[in-house]
Tab-separated table of N, CA and C in Angstrom:
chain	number	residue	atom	x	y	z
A	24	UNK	N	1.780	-6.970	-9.552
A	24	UNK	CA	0.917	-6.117	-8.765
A	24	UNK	C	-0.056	-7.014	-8.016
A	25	UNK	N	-0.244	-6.723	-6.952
A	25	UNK	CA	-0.777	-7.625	-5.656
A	25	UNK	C	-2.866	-6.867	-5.426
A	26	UNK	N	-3.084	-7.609	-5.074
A	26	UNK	CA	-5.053	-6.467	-5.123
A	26	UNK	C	-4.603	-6.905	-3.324
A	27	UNK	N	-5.584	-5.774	-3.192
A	27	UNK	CA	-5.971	-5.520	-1.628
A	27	UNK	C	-6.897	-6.242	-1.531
A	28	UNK	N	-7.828	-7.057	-2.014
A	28	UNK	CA	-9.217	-7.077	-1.869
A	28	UNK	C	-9.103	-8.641	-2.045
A	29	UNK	N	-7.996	-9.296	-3.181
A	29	UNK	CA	-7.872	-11.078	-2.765
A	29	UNK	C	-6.661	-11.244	-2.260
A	30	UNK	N	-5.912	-10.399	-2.032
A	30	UNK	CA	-4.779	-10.805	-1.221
A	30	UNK	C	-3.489	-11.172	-2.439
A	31	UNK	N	-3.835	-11.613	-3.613
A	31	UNK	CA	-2.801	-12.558	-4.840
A	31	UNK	C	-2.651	-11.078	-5.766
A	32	UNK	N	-2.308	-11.939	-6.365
A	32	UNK	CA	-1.543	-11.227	-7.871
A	32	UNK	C	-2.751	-10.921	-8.419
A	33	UNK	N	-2.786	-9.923	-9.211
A	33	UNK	CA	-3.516	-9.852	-10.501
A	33	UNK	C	-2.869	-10.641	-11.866
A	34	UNK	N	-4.224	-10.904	-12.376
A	34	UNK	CA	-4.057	-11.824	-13.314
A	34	UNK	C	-3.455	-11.512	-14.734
A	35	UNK	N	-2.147	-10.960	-14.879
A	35	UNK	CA	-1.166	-10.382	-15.637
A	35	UNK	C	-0.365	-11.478	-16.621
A	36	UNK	N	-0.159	-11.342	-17.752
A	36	UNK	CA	0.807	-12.774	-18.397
A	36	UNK	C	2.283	-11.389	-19.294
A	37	UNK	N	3.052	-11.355	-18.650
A	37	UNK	CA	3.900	-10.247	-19.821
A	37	UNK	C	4.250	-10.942	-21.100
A	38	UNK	N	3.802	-10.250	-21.929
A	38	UNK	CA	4.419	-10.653	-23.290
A	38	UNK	C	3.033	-11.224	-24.006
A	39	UNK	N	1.647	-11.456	-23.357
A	39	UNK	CA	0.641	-12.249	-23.937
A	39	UNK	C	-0.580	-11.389	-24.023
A	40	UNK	N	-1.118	-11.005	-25.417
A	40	UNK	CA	-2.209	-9.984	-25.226
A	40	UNK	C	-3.025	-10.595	-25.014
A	41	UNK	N	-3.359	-11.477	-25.342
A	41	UNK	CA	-4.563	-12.561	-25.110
A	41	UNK	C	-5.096	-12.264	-24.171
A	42	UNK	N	-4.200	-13.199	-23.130
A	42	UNK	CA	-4.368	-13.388	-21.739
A	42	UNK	C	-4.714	-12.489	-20.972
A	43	UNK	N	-4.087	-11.230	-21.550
A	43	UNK	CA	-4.392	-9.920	-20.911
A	43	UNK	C	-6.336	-9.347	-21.134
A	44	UNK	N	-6.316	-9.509	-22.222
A	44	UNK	CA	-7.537	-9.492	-22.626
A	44	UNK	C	-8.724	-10.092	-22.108
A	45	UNK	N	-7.908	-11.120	-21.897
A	45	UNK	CA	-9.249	-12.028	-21.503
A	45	UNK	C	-9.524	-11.488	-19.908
A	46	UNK	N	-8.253	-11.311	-19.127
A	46	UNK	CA	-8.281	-11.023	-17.847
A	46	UNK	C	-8.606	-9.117	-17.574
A	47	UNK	N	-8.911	-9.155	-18.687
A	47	UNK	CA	-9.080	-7.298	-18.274
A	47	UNK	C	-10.200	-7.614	-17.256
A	48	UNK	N	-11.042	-8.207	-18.077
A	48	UNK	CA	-12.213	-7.854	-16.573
A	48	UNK	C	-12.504	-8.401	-15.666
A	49	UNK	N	-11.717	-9.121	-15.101
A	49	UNK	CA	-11.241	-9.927	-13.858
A	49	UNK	C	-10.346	-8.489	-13.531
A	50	UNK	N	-9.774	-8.000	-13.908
A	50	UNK	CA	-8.635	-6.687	-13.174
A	50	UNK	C	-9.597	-5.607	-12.963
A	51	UNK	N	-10.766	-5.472	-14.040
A	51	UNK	CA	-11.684	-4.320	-14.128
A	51	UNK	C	-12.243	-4.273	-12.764
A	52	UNK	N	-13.082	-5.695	-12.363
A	52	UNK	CA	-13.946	-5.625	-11.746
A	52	UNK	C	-13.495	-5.875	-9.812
A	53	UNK	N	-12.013	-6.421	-10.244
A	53	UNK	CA	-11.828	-6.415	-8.735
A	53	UNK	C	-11.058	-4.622	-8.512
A	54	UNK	N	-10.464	-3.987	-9.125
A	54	UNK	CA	-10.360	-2.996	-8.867
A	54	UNK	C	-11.431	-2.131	-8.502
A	55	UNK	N	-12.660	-2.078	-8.646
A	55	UNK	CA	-13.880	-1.548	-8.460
A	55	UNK	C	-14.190	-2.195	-7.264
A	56	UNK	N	-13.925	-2.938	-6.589
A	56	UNK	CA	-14.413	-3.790	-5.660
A	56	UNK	C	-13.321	-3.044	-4.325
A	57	UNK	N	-12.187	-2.450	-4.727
A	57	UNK	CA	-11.324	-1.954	-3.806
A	57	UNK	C	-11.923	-0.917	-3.042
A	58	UNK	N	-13.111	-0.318	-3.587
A	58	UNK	CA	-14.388	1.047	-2.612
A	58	UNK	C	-14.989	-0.050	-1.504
A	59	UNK	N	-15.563	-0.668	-1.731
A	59	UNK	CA	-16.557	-1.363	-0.701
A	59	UNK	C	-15.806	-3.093	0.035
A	60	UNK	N	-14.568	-2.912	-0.182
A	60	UNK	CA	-14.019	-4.149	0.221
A	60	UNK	C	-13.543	-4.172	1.321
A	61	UNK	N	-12.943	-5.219	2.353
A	61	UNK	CA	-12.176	-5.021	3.223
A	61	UNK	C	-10.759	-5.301	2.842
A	62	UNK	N	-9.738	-5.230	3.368
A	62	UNK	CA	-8.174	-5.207	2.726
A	62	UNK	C	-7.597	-6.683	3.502
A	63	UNK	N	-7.473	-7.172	2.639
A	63	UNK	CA	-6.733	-8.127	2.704
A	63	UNK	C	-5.657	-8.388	3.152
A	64	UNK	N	-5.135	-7.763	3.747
A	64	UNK	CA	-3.651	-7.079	3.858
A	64	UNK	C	-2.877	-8.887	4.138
A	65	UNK	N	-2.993	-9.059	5.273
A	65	UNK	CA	-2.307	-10.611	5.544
A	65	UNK	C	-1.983	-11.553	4.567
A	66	UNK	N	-2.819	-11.157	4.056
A	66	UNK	CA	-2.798	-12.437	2.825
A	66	UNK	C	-2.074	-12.286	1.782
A	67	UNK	N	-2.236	-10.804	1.521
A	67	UNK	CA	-1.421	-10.087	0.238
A	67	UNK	C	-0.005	-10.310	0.413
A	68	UNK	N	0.403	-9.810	1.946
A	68	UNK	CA	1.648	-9.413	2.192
A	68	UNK	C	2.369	-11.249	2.532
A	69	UNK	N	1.712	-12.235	2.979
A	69	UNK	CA	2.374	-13.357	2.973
A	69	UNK	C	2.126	-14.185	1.095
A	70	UNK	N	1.183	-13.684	-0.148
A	70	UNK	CA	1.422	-13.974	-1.063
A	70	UNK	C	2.736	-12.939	-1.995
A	71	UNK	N	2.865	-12.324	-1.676
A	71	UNK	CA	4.055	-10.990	-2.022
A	71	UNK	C	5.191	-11.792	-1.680
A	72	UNK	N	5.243	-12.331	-0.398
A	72	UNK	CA	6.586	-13.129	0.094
A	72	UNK	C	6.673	-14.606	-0.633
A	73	UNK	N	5.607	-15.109	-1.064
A	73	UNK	CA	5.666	-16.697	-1.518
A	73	UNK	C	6.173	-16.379	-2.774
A	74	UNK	N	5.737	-14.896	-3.598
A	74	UNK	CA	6.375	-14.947	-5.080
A	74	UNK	C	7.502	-14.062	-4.983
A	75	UNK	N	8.390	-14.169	-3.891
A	75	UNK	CA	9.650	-13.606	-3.984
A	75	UNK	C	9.460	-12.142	-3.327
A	76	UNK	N	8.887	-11.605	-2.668
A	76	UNK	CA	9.039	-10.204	-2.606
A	76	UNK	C	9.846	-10.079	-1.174
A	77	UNK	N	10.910	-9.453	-1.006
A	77	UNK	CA	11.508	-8.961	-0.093
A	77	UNK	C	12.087	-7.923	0.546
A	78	UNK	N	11.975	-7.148	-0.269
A	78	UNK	CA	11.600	-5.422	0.023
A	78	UNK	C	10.161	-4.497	-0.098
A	79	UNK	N	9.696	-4.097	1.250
A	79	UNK	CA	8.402	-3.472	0.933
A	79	UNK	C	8.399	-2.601	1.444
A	80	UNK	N	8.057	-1.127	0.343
A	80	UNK	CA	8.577	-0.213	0.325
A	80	UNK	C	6.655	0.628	0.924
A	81	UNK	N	7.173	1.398	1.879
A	81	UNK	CA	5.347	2.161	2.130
A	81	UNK	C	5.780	3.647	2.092
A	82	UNK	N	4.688	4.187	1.327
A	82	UNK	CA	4.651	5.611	1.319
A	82	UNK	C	3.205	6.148	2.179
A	83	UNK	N	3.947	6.802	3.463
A	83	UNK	CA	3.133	6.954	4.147
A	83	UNK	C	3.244	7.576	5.506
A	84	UNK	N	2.297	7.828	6.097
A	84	UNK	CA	3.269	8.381	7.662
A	84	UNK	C	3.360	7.775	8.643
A	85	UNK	N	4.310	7.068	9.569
A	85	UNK	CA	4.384	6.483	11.027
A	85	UNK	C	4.708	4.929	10.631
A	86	UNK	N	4.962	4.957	9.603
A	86	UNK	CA	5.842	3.228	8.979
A	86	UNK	C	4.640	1.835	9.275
A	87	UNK	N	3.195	2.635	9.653
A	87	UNK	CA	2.393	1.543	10.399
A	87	UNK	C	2.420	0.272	9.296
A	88	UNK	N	2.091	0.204	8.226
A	88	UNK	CA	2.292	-0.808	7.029
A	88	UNK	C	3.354	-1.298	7.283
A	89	UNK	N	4.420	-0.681	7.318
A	89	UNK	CA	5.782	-1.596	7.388
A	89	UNK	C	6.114	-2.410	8.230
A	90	UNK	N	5.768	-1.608	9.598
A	90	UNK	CA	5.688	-2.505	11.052
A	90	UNK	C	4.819	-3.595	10.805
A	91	UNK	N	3.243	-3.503	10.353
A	91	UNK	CA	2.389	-4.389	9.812
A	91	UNK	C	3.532	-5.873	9.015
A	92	UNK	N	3.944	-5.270	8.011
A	92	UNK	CA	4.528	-6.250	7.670
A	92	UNK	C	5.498	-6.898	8.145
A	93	UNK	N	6.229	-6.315	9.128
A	93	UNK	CA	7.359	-6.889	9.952
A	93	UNK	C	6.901	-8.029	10.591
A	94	UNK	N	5.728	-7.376	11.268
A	94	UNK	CA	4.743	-8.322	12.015
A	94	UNK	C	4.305	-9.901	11.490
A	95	UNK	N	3.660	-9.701	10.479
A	95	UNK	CA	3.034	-10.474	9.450
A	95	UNK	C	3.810	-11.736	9.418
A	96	UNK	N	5.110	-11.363	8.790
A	96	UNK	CA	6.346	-12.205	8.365
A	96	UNK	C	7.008	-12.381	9.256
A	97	UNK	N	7.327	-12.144	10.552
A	97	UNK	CA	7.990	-12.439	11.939
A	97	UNK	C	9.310	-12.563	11.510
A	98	UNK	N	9.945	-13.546	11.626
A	98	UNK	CA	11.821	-13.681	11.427
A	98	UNK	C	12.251	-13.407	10.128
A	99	UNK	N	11.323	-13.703	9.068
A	99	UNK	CA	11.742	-13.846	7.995
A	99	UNK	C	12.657	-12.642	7.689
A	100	UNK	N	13.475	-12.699	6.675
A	100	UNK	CA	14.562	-11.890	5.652
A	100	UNK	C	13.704	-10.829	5.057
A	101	UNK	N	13.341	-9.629	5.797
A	101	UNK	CA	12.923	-8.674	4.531
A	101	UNK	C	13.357	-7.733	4.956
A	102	UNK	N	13.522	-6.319	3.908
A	102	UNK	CA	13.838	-5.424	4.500
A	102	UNK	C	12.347	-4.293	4.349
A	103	UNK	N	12.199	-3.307	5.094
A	103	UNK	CA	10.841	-2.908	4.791
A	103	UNK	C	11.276	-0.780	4.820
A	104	UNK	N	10.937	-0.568	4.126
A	104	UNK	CA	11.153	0.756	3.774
A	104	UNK	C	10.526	2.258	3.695
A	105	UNK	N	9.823	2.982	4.886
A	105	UNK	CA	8.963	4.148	4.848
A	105	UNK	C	9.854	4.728	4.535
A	106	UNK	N	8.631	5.840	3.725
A	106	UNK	CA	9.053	6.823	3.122
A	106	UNK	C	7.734	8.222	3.530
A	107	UNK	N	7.987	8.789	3.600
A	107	UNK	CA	7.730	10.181	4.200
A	107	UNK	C	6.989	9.357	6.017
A	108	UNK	N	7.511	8.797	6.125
A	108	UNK	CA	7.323	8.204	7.553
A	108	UNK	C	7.438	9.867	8.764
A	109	UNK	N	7.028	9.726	9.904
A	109	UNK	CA	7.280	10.789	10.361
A	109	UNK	C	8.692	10.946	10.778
A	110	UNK	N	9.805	11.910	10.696
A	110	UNK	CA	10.844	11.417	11.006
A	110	UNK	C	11.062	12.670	12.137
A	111	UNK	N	12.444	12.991	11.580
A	111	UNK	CA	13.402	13.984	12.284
A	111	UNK	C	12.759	15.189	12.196
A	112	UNK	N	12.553	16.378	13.041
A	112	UNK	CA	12.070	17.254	12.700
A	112	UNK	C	12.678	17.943	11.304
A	113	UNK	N	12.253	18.746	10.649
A	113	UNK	CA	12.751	19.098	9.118
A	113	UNK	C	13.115	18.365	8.053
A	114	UNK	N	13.037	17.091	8.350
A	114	UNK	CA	13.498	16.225	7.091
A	114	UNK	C	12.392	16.262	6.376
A	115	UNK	N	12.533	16.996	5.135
A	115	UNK	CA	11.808	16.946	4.306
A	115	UNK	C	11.636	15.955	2.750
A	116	UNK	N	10.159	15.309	2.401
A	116	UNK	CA	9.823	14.509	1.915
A	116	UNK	C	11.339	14.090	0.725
A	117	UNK	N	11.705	14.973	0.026
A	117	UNK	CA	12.839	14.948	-1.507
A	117	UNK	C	13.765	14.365	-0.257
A	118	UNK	N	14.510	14.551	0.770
A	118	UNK	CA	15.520	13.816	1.240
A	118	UNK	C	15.410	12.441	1.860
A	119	UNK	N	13.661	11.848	2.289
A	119	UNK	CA	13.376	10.905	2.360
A	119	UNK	C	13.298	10.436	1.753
A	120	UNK	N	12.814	10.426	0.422
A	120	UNK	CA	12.861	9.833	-1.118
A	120	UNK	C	14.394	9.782	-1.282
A	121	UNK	N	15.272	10.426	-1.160
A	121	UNK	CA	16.470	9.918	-1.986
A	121	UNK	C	17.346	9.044	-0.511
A	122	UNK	N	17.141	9.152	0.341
A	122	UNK	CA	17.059	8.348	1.566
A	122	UNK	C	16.664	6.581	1.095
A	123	UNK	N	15.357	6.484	0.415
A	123	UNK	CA	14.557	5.635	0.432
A	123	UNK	C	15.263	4.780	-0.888
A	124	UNK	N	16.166	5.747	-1.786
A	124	UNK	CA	16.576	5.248	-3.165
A	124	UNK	C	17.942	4.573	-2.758
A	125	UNK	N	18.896	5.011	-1.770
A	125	UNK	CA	19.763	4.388	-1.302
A	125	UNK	C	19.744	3.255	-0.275
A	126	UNK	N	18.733	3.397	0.230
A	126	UNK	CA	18.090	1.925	0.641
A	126	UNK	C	17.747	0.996	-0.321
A	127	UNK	N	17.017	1.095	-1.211
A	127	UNK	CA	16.613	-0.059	-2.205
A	127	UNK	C	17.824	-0.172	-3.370
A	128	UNK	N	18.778	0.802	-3.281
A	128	UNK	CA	20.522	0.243	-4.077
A	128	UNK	C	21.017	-0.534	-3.244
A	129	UNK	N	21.305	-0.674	-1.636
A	129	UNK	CA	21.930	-1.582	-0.902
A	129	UNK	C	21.180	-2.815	-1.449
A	130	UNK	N	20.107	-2.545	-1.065
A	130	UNK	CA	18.876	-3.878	-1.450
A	130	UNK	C	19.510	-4.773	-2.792
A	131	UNK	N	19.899	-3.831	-3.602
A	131	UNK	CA	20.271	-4.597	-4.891
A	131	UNK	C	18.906	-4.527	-5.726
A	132	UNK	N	18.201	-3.095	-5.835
A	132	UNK	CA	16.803	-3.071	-6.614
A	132	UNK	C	17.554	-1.929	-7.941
A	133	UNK	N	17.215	-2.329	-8.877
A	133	UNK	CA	17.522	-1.676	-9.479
A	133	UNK	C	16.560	-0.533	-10.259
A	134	UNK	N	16.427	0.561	-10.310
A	134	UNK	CA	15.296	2.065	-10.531
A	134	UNK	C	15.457	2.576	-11.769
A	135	UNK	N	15.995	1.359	-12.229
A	135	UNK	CA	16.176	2.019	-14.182
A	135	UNK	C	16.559	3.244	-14.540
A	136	UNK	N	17.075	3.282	-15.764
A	136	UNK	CA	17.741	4.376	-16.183
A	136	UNK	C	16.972	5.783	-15.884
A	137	UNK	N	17.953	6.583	-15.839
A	137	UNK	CA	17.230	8.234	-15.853
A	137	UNK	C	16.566	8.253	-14.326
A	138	UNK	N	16.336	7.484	-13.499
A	138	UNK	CA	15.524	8.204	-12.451
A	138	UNK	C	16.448	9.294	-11.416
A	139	UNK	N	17.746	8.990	-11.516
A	139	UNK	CA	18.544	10.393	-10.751
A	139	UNK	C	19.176	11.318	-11.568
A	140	UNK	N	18.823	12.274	-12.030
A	140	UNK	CA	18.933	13.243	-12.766
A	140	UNK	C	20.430	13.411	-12.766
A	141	UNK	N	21.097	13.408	-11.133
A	141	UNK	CA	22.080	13.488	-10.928
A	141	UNK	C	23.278	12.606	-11.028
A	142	UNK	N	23.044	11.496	-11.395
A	142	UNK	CA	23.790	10.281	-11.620
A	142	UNK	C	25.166	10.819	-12.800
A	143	UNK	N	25.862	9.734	-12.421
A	143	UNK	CA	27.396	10.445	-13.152
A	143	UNK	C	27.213	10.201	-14.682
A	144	UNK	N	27.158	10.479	-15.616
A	144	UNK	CA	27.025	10.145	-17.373
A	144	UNK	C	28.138	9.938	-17.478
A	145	UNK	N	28.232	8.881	-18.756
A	145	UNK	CA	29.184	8.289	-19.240
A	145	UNK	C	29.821	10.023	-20.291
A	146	UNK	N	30.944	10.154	-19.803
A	146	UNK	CA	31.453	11.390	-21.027
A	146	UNK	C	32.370	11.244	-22.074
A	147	UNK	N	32.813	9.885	-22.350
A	147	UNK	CA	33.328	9.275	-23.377
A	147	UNK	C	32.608	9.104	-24.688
């Protein structure tokens, strides 16, 4: 998870309570800082790309974030993904979402078990 407000990662260790602990209030206090801050956005979105990120997915209307990031990163390899973006007249939000889920399967993202209700079950 990326902060708006330094642009980097939050200070997360998986698997280490410690660390977590110690960094709660380093997470506490810059999250509180996200009311009166300015957004970092540039910085975030070219540290997102230095630790691998290449799909960025915005929920939102008119894809402006995404274009933002197109921008940001110029040639580079990403793919970028609105979702309730303004679209077609009547396309409604549930078909942009499952729109948005077959985009990030091409991607090769994987949405963990159970999130399509509809998915085929094993009947063996």
């Amino acid at each position: 998870v990326f902060s708006n407000v330094t642009g980097r990662e939050y200070p997360f260790k998986h698997g280490s309570t410690t660390a977590n602990k110690e960094n709660a209030n380093v997470i506490v206090d810059t999250l509180s800082k996200h009311i009166t801050s300015p957004v970092e956005f540039i910085k975030q979105v070219r540290s997102m790309y230095a630790a691998g990120a290449r799909v960025f997915v915005e929920f939102g209307p008119r894809r402006a974030l995404a274009k933002f990031a197109e921008s940001i990163l110029g040639d580079k390899d990403i793919v970028t993904i609105a979702v309730n973006a303004t679209g077609p007249k009547g396309a409604d939000s549930e078909v942009q979402l499952r729109d948005a889920v077959v985009q990030l399967a091409v991607c090769g993202v994987s949405l963990g078990k159970g999130f399509d209700k509809w998915a085929l079950r094993n009947i063996h």
